[in-house]
């Protein structure tokens, strides 16, 4: 890292700026070796123009070529794994085992997109053949496929320095779709971001992809990301972060002369509902599951269980007594950055100072850079009067909402905004209430879990990681195979000669993919 001075990479070329900033060690707040770029609006323009130039070639590469490119990125990240993990540990305070696991998740999702490209059916080709005899008018031949949208901007997330950052899900899915990517590196892990960028740069060179296919920019002195999303050649944006930052960028995307989609994941409190028989039968496992999920990654997961909703009574009291005892034994953990630690304290303080909110359990914290886990309790009636009690407190904080009866539990759901997940703990004897909750929660979240905990998102084809606002701004998931839908748009070809059609739409199906032809799925 000592060799890095005010560094960024634009179209694989090292671009050093006049001034730069240090990465900060999460555990001490001290500056780390190496400095990173304070890129300018001119650098943004350079990166986006290179991406636009690359788009002409890159968007026309075959699926096989792009699959090979993605697999090479994964291999290049693995080749640098030890250095990436060592730097990420310093910058984020996350433990080695978590970061090794996250590297595996990152390369695993990159390879998942490579496999999708090789299989080919992800383009969802639809063919409605012509019927020249149709009365009163002949029916034309119409064939639908998807095409990449163009250069996209991706904002690295602070809480997943690998899997949601430089070569994370947004970058992998956009590159798979055929879109060049410009990453706005997150200021809390700039060294990690640069090391991962070097893996992508190496893959670009090995696979002879256009150089502008990838760039990474950063700045500690201006919101350079705003210049990026306003650039007229950017066609879509992927973001994970705060409601404030995300909303500011979303509004910029909408206000452009050409509005563009902003796929943002902004904030979620992931309510967990405890039904009476589950609470009665599984009190111990629910208590330990709750404390474990709340503290995973120091609560800095977008799927952290920030609300626990249950009926008041002796069972809930016993559960909270167990939870209080267990929380007092949880080791303190360092937060991702000093600013996130400060924000956690301020947000927890603002929620617990509201009338009717009582802190019932606390963990330990040894320094200002660590989080004191906290559980507070509020009556459903008081919760319903304070919208702010639903907003995310990023960190190991959860609010227990005590309901008088099941109808009050339903009133709580009725008032809820969008979340990424909802979880129900229930026995089969609770089925009637479970069915009611399922039908209500379907309209509020992107994923419903039964008898489990929301932290931990499986990367697979069936995953939906998103939800109604503010959990997400638009529905395509940020995790799993369908994330590729963020970066493509449909195009229909009408009465185009077979030899001029893209391969996925040709009569003989040379790619052997699954297609919907005249209403029937055939391969
Ligand atoms: P953030 O402040 O929203 O920043 C995320 C990215 O957006 C950064 O690259 C930031 O860059 C950029 N940005 C923020 N405000 C901007 C603006 N007005 N104009 C242009 N760019 C802007 O999120 P964070 O730094 O990761 O963490 C802060 C808080 O976000 C946390 O305390 C937590 O509340 C929330 N968060 C939530 C999740 C989740 O999964 N739900 C994940 C991470 C964070 P610059 O500041 O350099 O411009």
Coordinates of C-alpha atoms and ligand atoms in Angstrom, one line a residue:
X1 CA 0.0 0.0 0.0
X2 CA 2.9 2.3 0.5
X3 CA 3.3 2.5 -3.2
X4 CA -0.2 3.8 -3.7
X5 CA -0.2 7.6 -3.9
X6 CA -3.6 9.3 -4.6
X7 CA -4.5 6.3 -6.8
X8 CA -7.5 5.5 -8.9
X9 CA -7.9 3.4 -12.1
X10 CA -9.5 4.8 -15.2
X11 CA -9.8 2.3 -18.1
X12 CA -7.1 0.2 -16.3
X13 CA -4.7 3.1 -16.3
X14 CA -3.4 4.3 -12.9
X15 CA -4.5 8.0 -12.6
X16 CA -3.0 9.8 -9.6
X17 CA -4.7 13.0 -8.5
X18 CA -3.2 16.1 -7.0
X19 CA -4.6 15.4 -3.5
X20 CA -5.6 12.1 -1.9
X21 CA -6.9 10.5 1.3
X22 CA -5.9 7.7 3.6
X23 CA -7.8 4.6 4.5
X24 CA -8.6 4.6 8.2
X25 CA -8.0 1.6 10.5
X26 CA -11.4 0.8 11.9
X27 CA -10.1 -0.5 15.2
X28 CA -7.9 2.5 16.1
X29 CA -9.1 5.4 13.9
X30 CA -5.5 5.9 12.7
X31 CA -4.5 6.5 9.1
X32 CA -3.3 3.5 7.1
X33 CA -0.5 3.4 4.5
X34 CA -1.2 4.5 1.0
X35 CA -3.4 7.3 -0.3
X36 CA -6.3 7.2 -2.7
X37 CA -7.6 9.6 -5.3
X38 CA -9.7 12.7 -4.9
X39 CA -11.0 12.4 -8.5
X40 CA -12.4 15.4 -10.3
X41 CA -15.4 15.9 -12.5
X42 CA -12.9 15.7 -15.4
X43 CA -11.8 12.2 -14.3
X44 CA -15.5 11.1 -14.2
X45 CA -15.9 12.4 -17.7
X46 CA -12.8 10.4 -18.8
X47 CA -14.0 7.2 -17.2
X48 CA -17.5 7.5 -18.6
X49 CA -16.4 8.3 -22.1
X50 CA -14.0 5.3 -22.0
X51 CA -16.9 3.2 -20.8
X52 CA -19.1 4.4 -23.7
X53 CA -16.3 3.6 -26.2
X54 CA -15.9 0.2 -24.6
X55 CA -19.6 -0.4 -24.7
X56 CA -19.6 -0.6 -28.5
X57 CA -17.3 -3.6 -28.4
X58 CA -18.1 -5.1 -25.0
X59 CA -21.8 -5.3 -25.5
X60 CA -21.3 -7.3 -28.7
X61 CA -18.9 -9.9 -27.1
X62 CA -20.4 -13.4 -27.1
X63 CA -21.8 -14.8 -23.9
X64 CA -19.0 -17.3 -23.9
X65 CA -16.4 -14.5 -24.1
X66 CA -18.0 -12.7 -21.2
X67 CA -18.3 -15.9 -19.2
X68 CA -14.6 -16.4 -19.6
X69 CA -13.9 -12.8 -18.6
X70 CA -16.0 -13.2 -15.4
X71 CA -14.3 -16.5 -14.5
X72 CA -10.9 -14.8 -15.0
X73 CA -11.9 -12.0 -12.6
X74 CA -12.8 -14.6 -10.0
X75 CA -9.4 -16.4 -10.5
X76 CA -7.5 -13.1 -10.3
X77 CA -9.3 -12.1 -7.0
X78 CA -8.5 -15.5 -5.6
X79 CA -4.8 -15.0 -6.6
X80 CA -4.8 -11.8 -4.5
X81 CA -7.0 -13.1 -1.7
X82 CA -4.5 -12.9 1.2
X83 CA -3.6 -9.3 0.4
X84 CA -7.2 -8.3 -0.1
X85 CA -8.4 -9.9 3.2
X86 CA -5.4 -8.5 5.2
X87 CA -6.2 -4.9 4.0
X88 CA -10.0 -5.4 4.4
X89 CA -9.5 -6.5 8.0
X90 CA -7.6 -3.3 8.8
X91 CA -10.1 -1.0 7.0
X92 CA -13.3 -2.6 8.2
X93 CA -12.5 -4.2 11.5
X94 CA -14.3 -7.4 10.2
X95 CA -12.7 -10.6 11.2
X96 CA -10.5 -12.7 8.9
X97 CA -12.9 -15.7 8.7
X98 CA -15.8 -13.4 7.7
X99 CA -13.7 -11.8 5.0
X100 CA -12.4 -15.1 3.7
X101 CA -16.0 -16.2 3.5
X102 CA -17.0 -13.0 1.8
X103 CA -14.2 -13.5 -0.8
X104 CA -15.7 -16.9 -1.6
X105 CA -19.1 -15.5 -1.9
X106 CA -17.8 -12.8 -4.2
X107 CA -16.1 -15.2 -6.6
X108 CA -19.0 -17.6 -6.3
X109 CA -21.5 -15.0 -7.5
X110 CA -19.2 -13.9 -10.3
X111 CA -19.0 -17.6 -11.4
X112 CA -22.8 -18.0 -11.1
X113 CA -23.2 -15.2 -13.7
X114 CA -20.6 -16.9 -15.9
X115 CA -22.6 -20.1 -15.7
X116 CA -25.8 -18.2 -16.6
X117 CA -24.2 -16.7 -19.6
X118 CA -23.0 -20.2 -20.7
X119 CA -26.5 -21.6 -20.3
X120 CA -28.0 -18.7 -22.1
X121 CA -31.7 -18.8 -21.3
X122 CA -31.4 -15.7 -19.0
X123 CA -32.2 -13.4 -22.0
X124 CA -35.8 -14.8 -21.8
X125 CA -36.3 -15.0 -25.6
X126 CA -40.0 -14.9 -26.6
X127 CA -41.1 -15.7 -30.1
X128 CA -44.6 -15.1 -31.5
X129 CA -44.6 -16.4 -35.0
X130 CA -46.4 -14.7 -37.9
X131 CA -49.9 -15.7 -39.1
X132 CA -50.3 -14.1 -42.6
X133 CA -53.9 -15.6 -42.8
X134 CA -55.2 -13.9 -39.7
X135 CA -58.3 -11.8 -40.1
X136 CA -59.0 -9.0 -40.2
X137 CA -55.2 -8.2 -40.2
X138 CA -52.2 -10.5 -40.7
X139 CA -50.2 -11.1 -37.6
X140 CA -46.5 -10.1 -37.8
X141 CA -43.5 -12.2 -36.6
X142 CA -42.3 -10.6 -33.3
X143 CA -39.3 -11.8 -31.3
X144 CA -38.3 -10.4 -27.9
X145 CA -34.9 -10.4 -26.3
X146 CA -32.9 -8.3 -23.9
X147 CA -30.0 -6.0 -24.6
X148 CA -27.4 -4.3 -22.3
X149 CA -28.4 -0.7 -21.3
X150 CA -25.0 0.9 -21.5
X151 CA -22.3 2.2 -19.1
X152 CA -23.5 1.8 -15.5
X153 CA -22.4 3.4 -12.2
X154 CA -22.0 1.1 -9.1
X155 CA -21.6 2.5 -5.5
X156 CA -19.5 0.2 -3.3
X157 CA -21.3 -0.6 0.0
X158 CA -19.5 0.0 3.3
X159 CA -20.9 -3.2 5.0
X160 CA -19.8 -5.7 2.4
X161 CA -16.4 -4.5 1.3
X162 CA -16.1 -7.4 -1.2
X163 CA -19.5 -9.0 -2.0
X164 CA -21.4 -5.6 -2.4
X165 CA -18.4 -3.5 -3.5
X166 CA -15.9 -3.2 -6.3
X167 CA -16.4 -6.7 -7.8
X168 CA -19.6 -7.4 -5.9
X169 CA -23.1 -8.4 -7.1
X170 CA -23.9 -5.2 -9.0
X171 CA -20.5 -5.2 -10.9
X172 CA -20.7 -8.9 -11.7
X173 CA -24.3 -8.8 -12.9
X174 CA -23.7 -5.6 -15.0
X175 CA -20.5 -7.1 -16.6
X176 CA -22.5 -10.3 -17.3
X177 CA -25.2 -8.3 -19.0
X178 CA -22.7 -6.6 -21.3
X179 CA -22.5 -3.2 -19.5
X180 CA -19.1 -1.5 -18.7
X181 CA -19.0 -0.4 -15.0
X182 CA -17.7 2.6 -13.2
X183 CA -17.4 2.0 -9.5
X184 CA -17.6 4.8 -7.0
X185 CA -15.3 3.3 -4.4
X186 CA -16.5 3.5 -0.8
X187 CA -14.3 5.8 1.4
X188 CA -14.2 3.3 4.3
X189 CA -12.3 0.6 2.4
X190 CA -10.3 2.4 -0.4
X191 CA -7.3 0.0 -0.3
X192 CA -9.5 -3.1 -0.5
X193 CA -11.3 -1.5 -3.4
X194 CA -8.1 -0.8 -5.3
X195 CA -6.7 -4.3 -4.8
X196 CA -9.9 -5.8 -6.2
X197 CA -9.9 -3.3 -9.0
X198 CA -6.4 -4.6 -9.9
X199 CA -7.8 -8.1 -10.2
X200 CA -10.5 -6.8 -12.7
X201 CA -7.8 -4.8 -14.6
X202 CA -5.7 -8.0 -14.9
X203 CA -8.7 -10.0 -16.2
X204 CA -9.4 -7.2 -18.8
X205 CA -5.9 -7.5 -20.1
X206 CA -5.8 -11.4 -20.1
X207 CA -9.1 -11.6 -21.9
X208 CA -8.4 -8.6 -24.3
X209 CA -11.6 -6.8 -23.3
X210 CA -11.8 -3.1 -24.1
X211 CA -10.0 -1.1 -21.4
X212 CA -12.9 1.2 -20.6
X213 CA -15.0 -1.8 -19.5
X214 CA -14.0 -1.0 -15.9
X215 CA -12.9 2.1 -13.9
X216 CA -12.9 3.0 -10.2
X217 CA -13.0 6.6 -8.9
X218 CA -13.2 8.1 -5.4
X219 CA -13.0 11.3 -3.4
X220 CA -13.0 12.4 0.2
X221 CA -13.6 16.0 -0.6
X222 CA -16.7 16.0 -2.8
X223 CA -19.7 13.9 -3.6
X224 CA -18.0 12.7 -6.8
X225 CA -20.8 10.0 -7.1
X226 CA -23.3 12.9 -7.8
X227 CA -21.2 13.9 -10.9
X228 CA -21.1 10.3 -12.0
X229 CA -24.9 9.7 -11.9
X230 CA -25.5 13.0 -13.6
X231 CA -23.2 12.2 -16.5
X232 CA -25.4 11.9 -19.6
X233 CA -23.7 8.7 -20.8
X234 CA -24.5 6.7 -17.7
X235 CA -27.6 4.6 -18.2
X236 CA -28.3 3.0 -14.8
X237 CA -27.0 3.0 -11.2
X238 CA -26.6 0.4 -8.5
X239 CA -26.4 1.5 -4.9
X240 CA -26.4 0.2 -1.3
X241 CA -26.2 2.6 1.6
X242 CA -28.2 5.1 3.6
X243 CA -31.7 6.4 3.0
X244 CA -30.3 10.0 2.9
X245 CA -27.4 9.3 0.4
X246 CA -29.5 6.9 -1.7
X247 CA -32.4 9.3 -1.9
X248 CA -30.2 12.2 -2.9
X249 CA -28.7 10.1 -5.8
X250 CA -32.1 8.7 -6.8
X251 CA -33.5 12.3 -7.1
X252 CA -30.5 13.3 -9.2
X253 CA -31.2 10.3 -11.5
X254 CA -34.8 11.3 -11.9
X255 CA -34.0 15.0 -12.5
X256 CA -31.7 14.3 -15.4
X257 CA -32.8 15.3 -18.9
X258 CA -32.8 11.6 -19.6
X259 CA -34.0 10.0 -16.3
X260 CA -32.3 6.7 -15.6
X261 CA -33.1 3.8 -13.2
X262 CA -31.5 4.0 -9.8
X263 CA -31.4 0.5 -8.2
X264 CA -30.9 1.4 -4.6
X265 CA -31.1 -0.6 -1.4
X266 CA -31.6 2.1 1.2
X267 CA -32.6 0.7 4.6
X268 CA -34.7 -2.0 6.2
X269 CA -35.5 -3.1 9.7
X270 CA -36.6 -6.6 8.9
X271 CA -39.4 -7.3 11.3
X272 CA -39.6 -10.7 13.0
X273 CA -43.0 -11.9 14.3
X274 CA -43.3 -14.4 17.1
X275 CA -46.6 -16.3 17.2
X276 CA -47.8 -17.7 20.6
X277 CA -47.2 -21.4 20.2
X278 CA -43.7 -21.0 18.7
X279 CA -42.8 -18.7 21.6
X280 CA -44.1 -21.1 24.1
X281 CA -42.5 -24.2 22.5
X282 CA -39.1 -22.8 21.4
X283 CA -38.3 -20.1 23.8
X284 CA -34.6 -21.1 24.2
X285 CA -33.8 -21.4 20.6
X286 CA -35.7 -18.2 19.7
X287 CA -33.7 -16.3 22.3
X288 CA -30.3 -17.6 21.1
X289 CA -31.3 -17.2 17.5
X290 CA -32.3 -13.6 18.0
X291 CA -29.1 -12.6 19.9
X292 CA -26.9 -14.4 17.3
X293 CA -28.7 -12.8 14.3
X294 CA -28.7 -9.3 16.0
X295 CA -24.9 -9.4 16.6
X296 CA -23.8 -11.1 13.4
X297 CA -21.3 -8.7 11.7
X298 CA -21.9 -6.3 14.6
X299 CA -25.4 -5.8 13.4
X300 CA -24.1 -4.2 10.2
X301 CA -26.2 -6.4 7.9
X302 CA -29.0 -5.0 5.7
X303 CA -31.1 -7.9 7.0
X304 CA -30.4 -7.3 10.6
X305 CA -33.5 -8.1 12.8
X306 CA -34.3 -4.5 14.0
X307 CA -37.9 -5.2 15.0
X308 CA -39.3 -8.1 17.0
X309 CA -43.1 -8.1 17.2
X310 CA -44.8 -10.4 19.8
X311 CA -47.9 -10.6 22.0
X312 CA -47.3 -9.4 25.6
X313 CA -47.4 -12.0 28.4
X314 CA -45.4 -14.4 30.5
X315 CA -43.7 -16.1 27.5
X316 CA -42.5 -12.8 26.1
X317 CA -41.2 -11.7 29.5
X318 CA -39.3 -15.0 29.8
X319 CA -37.8 -14.6 26.4
X320 CA -36.6 -11.1 27.1
X321 CA -35.1 -12.2 30.4
X322 CA -33.1 -14.8 28.5
X323 CA -32.1 -12.4 25.8
X324 CA -31.0 -9.8 28.3
X325 CA -28.8 -12.4 30.0
X326 CA -27.3 -13.6 26.7
X327 CA -26.6 -10.1 25.4
X328 CA -24.6 -9.2 28.5
X329 CA -22.1 -11.9 27.5
X330 CA -21.6 -10.9 23.8
X331 CA -18.1 -9.7 23.1
X332 CA -17.9 -6.1 21.8
X333 CA -17.2 -5.7 18.1
X334 CA -15.5 -2.9 16.1
X335 CA -17.8 -1.1 13.7
X336 CA -17.0 -0.6 10.0
X337 CA -15.8 3.0 10.4
X338 CA -15.6 5.8 13.0
X339 CA -18.5 7.6 11.3
X340 CA -20.7 4.5 11.3
X341 CA -19.9 4.0 15.0
X342 CA -20.9 7.6 15.7
X343 CA -24.1 7.3 13.6
X344 CA -25.0 4.1 15.5
X345 CA -24.7 5.8 18.9
X346 CA -26.6 8.8 17.8
X347 CA -29.5 6.8 16.2
X348 CA -29.8 4.4 19.1
X349 CA -29.9 7.4 21.5
X350 CA -32.5 9.1 19.4
X351 CA -34.8 6.1 19.4
X352 CA -34.4 5.3 23.1
X353 CA -35.1 8.9 24.1
X354 CA -38.6 8.6 22.7
X355 CA -41.3 8.4 25.4
X356 CA -42.4 4.9 26.0
X357 CA -39.2 3.3 24.7
X358 CA -37.2 1.4 27.4
X359 CA -33.8 -0.1 27.0
X360 CA -34.0 -3.6 28.4
X361 CA -30.7 -5.2 27.4
X362 CA -27.2 -4.1 26.7
X363 CA -24.0 -5.7 25.5
X364 CA -20.5 -4.4 26.3
X365 CA -18.4 -1.8 24.4
X366 CA -14.8 -1.2 25.2
X367 CA -14.2 1.9 23.0
X368 CA -16.0 4.6 20.9
X369 CA -15.2 2.6 17.8
X370 CA -17.1 -0.4 19.1
X371 CA -20.9 -0.9 19.2
X372 CA -22.8 -1.6 22.4
X373 CA -25.5 -4.0 21.4
X374 CA -28.9 -2.8 22.6
X375 CA -32.5 -4.1 22.8
X376 CA -35.3 -1.8 23.7
X377 CA -39.0 -2.4 24.2
X378 CA -42.1 -0.3 23.3
X379 CA -45.8 -0.9 23.3
X380 CA -47.5 -1.3 19.9
X381 CA -49.6 1.7 20.7
X382 CA -46.6 3.9 21.3
X383 CA -44.8 2.5 18.2
X384 CA -47.8 3.3 16.0
X385 CA -47.5 7.0 17.1
X386 CA -43.8 7.3 16.1
X387 CA -42.9 6.7 12.5
X388 CA -39.2 7.1 13.3
X389 CA -39.2 4.0 15.4
X390 CA -39.4 2.0 12.2
X391 CA -36.3 3.5 10.6
X392 CA -33.1 1.5 10.5
X393 CA -30.5 1.9 13.3
X394 CA -27.5 0.5 11.5
X395 CA -25.8 -1.7 14.0
X396 CA -26.7 -4.3 16.7
X397 CA -29.9 -2.5 17.8
X398 CA -33.4 -4.1 18.0
X399 CA -36.8 -2.8 19.2
X400 CA -39.3 -5.2 20.7
X401 CA -42.9 -4.2 19.9
X402 CA -45.3 -5.6 22.5
X403 CA -48.8 -6.1 21.2
X404 CA -52.0 -6.4 23.3
X405 CA -53.5 -8.9 20.8
X406 CA -53.3 -10.3 17.3
X407 CA -55.3 -7.4 15.8
X408 CA -52.8 -4.9 17.2
X409 CA -50.0 -7.0 15.5
X410 CA -51.9 -6.6 12.2
X411 CA -52.2 -2.9 12.8
X412 CA -48.4 -2.7 13.2
X413 CA -48.0 -4.5 9.8
X414 CA -50.6 -2.2 8.2
X415 CA -48.5 0.9 9.3
X416 CA -45.2 -0.6 8.1
X417 CA -43.3 0.7 5.1
X418 CA -41.2 -1.6 2.8
X419 CA -38.5 -3.9 4.2
X420 CA -36.2 -6.4 2.7
X421 CA -37.4 -9.3 4.8
X422 CA -40.0 -10.4 7.3
X423 CA -39.7 -13.5 9.5
X424 CA -42.4 -15.5 11.2
X425 CA -41.8 -17.9 14.0
X426 CA -44.9 -20.2 14.2
X427 CA -46.0 -23.7 14.9
X428 CA -48.5 -25.5 12.7
X429 CA -51.1 -24.8 15.5
X430 CA -50.5 -21.1 14.7
X431 CA -51.5 -21.7 11.0
X432 CA -54.5 -19.5 10.9
X433 CA -52.6 -16.5 12.2
X434 CA -49.6 -17.4 10.0
X435 CA -51.8 -17.3 6.9
X436 CA -53.0 -13.8 7.9
X437 CA -49.5 -12.6 8.4
X438 CA -48.3 -14.1 5.1
X439 CA -51.0 -12.4 3.1
X440 CA -50.2 -9.0 4.7
X441 CA -46.4 -9.3 4.7
X442 CA -46.4 -10.2 1.0
X443 CA -47.2 -6.6 0.2
X444 CA -44.5 -5.2 2.5
X445 CA -41.3 -7.2 1.8
X446 CA -39.2 -9.0 -0.8
X447 CA -38.5 -12.2 1.2
X448 CA -40.5 -14.0 3.9
X449 CA -38.7 -16.5 6.2
X450 CA -40.3 -19.1 8.4
X451 CA -38.7 -20.2 11.7
X452 CA -35.3 -18.8 10.8
X453 CA -33.4 -15.5 11.0
X454 CA -33.0 -13.0 8.3
X455 CA -29.2 -12.4 8.4
X456 CA -27.5 -14.4 5.6
X457 CA -28.6 -14.1 2.1
X458 CA -28.2 -17.1 -0.2
X459 CA -26.8 -16.3 -3.6
X460 CA -29.0 -18.4 -5.9
X461 CA -31.5 -18.0 -8.8
X462 CA -34.6 -17.9 -6.6
X463 CA -33.3 -15.1 -4.3
X464 CA -35.1 -11.7 -4.0
X465 CA -33.1 -9.2 -2.1
X466 CA -35.1 -6.0 -2.4
X467 CA -38.5 -4.8 -1.3
X468 CA -40.9 -1.9 -1.4
X469 CA -39.4 1.6 -0.6
X470 CA -37.2 2.4 1.3
X471 CA -35.9 -1.2 1.3
X472 CA -35.3 -0.7 -2.4
X473 CA -36.2 1.8 -5.1
X474 CA -37.1 -0.7 -7.8
X475 CA -37.8 -4.4 -7.6
X476 CA -35.0 -6.3 -9.4
X477 CA -33.0 -8.1 -6.7
X478 CA -29.4 -7.1 -5.9
X479 CA -28.5 -10.6 -4.9
X480 CA -28.9 -13.8 -7.1
X481 CA -29.3 -14.5 -10.8
X482 CA -32.2 -12.1 -11.5
X483 CA -29.9 -9.1 -10.6
X484 CA -28.9 -9.2 -14.2
X485 CA -32.3 -7.7 -15.0
X486 CA -31.2 -4.4 -13.6
X487 CA -28.8 -3.8 -16.5
X488 CA -30.8 -4.9 -19.6
X489 CA -33.8 -3.6 -21.5
X490 CA -36.2 -5.5 -23.7
X491 CA -36.1 -5.1 -27.5
X492 CA -38.6 -6.7 -29.9
X493 CA -37.6 -7.5 -33.5
X494 CA -40.6 -7.5 -35.9
X495 CA -40.4 -9.2 -39.3
X496 CA -36.6 -9.2 -39.3
X497 CA -35.0 -11.8 -41.6
X498 CA -33.6 -14.9 -39.7
X499 CA -30.0 -14.3 -40.7
X500 CA -30.1 -10.8 -39.3
X501 CA -31.6 -11.8 -35.9
X502 CA -29.5 -12.2 -32.7
X503 CA -28.7 -15.9 -32.2
X504 CA -31.1 -16.3 -29.3
X505 CA -34.0 -15.4 -31.7
X506 CA -33.0 -17.4 -34.8
X507 CA -35.4 -20.1 -36.0
X508 CA -33.0 -23.0 -35.4
X509 CA -32.1 -21.9 -31.8
X510 CA -28.3 -22.3 -32.3
X511 CA -27.7 -21.5 -28.6
X512 CA -30.1 -24.4 -27.6
X513 CA -31.7 -22.1 -24.9
X514 CA -35.2 -22.2 -23.4
X515 CA -37.6 -20.0 -25.3
X516 CA -41.3 -19.1 -25.1
X517 CA -42.6 -19.9 -28.6
X518 CA -46.2 -19.2 -29.3
X519 CA -47.1 -19.5 -25.6
X520 CA -45.1 -22.7 -25.0
X521 CA -41.7 -23.1 -23.4
X522 CA -39.4 -25.1 -25.6
X523 CA -35.6 -25.7 -25.8
Ligands
LIG1 P1 -23.9 6.4 2.6 O1 -23.6 7.5 3.4 O2 -25.3 6.4 2.0 O3 -22.8 6.4 1.4 C1 -22.9 5.4 0.4 C2 -22.3 6.0 -0.9 O4 -23.1 7.0 -1.4 C3 -20.9 6.5 -0.7 O5 -20.1 6.2 -1.8 C4 -21.1 8.0 -0.6 O6 -20.0 8.7 -1.1 C5 -22.3 8.2 -1.5 N1 -23.1 9.3 -1.1 C6 -23.8 9.5 0.1 N2 -24.5 10.6 0.1 C7 -24.3 11.2 -1.1 C8 -24.8 12.4 -1.8 N3 -25.6 13.2 -1.1 N4 -24.4 12.7 -3.0 C9 -23.6 11.8 -3.7 N5 -23.1 10.7 -3.1 C10 -23.4 10.4 -1.9 O7 -23.7 5.0 3.3 P2 -22.5 4.5 4.2 O8 -21.4 5.4 4.1 O9 -22.2 3.1 3.7 O10 -23.0 4.3 5.6 C11 -23.7 5.3 6.3 C12 -25.0 4.8 6.8 O11 -25.7 4.1 5.7 C13 -24.9 3.7 7.9 O12 -24.7 4.3 9.1 C14 -26.3 3.1 7.7 O13 -27.3 3.8 8.3 C15 -26.5 3.1 6.2 N6 -26.2 1.8 5.5 C16 -27.2 0.9 5.3 C17 -26.9 -0.3 4.7 C18 -27.9 -1.3 4.4 O14 -27.6 -2.4 3.9 N7 -29.2 -1.1 4.8 C19 -25.6 -0.6 4.2 C20 -24.6 0.4 4.4 C21 -24.9 1.6 5.0 P3 -19.5 10.1 -0.5 O15 -19.9 10.3 0.8 O16 -18.0 9.9 -0.7 O17 -20.0 11.0 -1.5

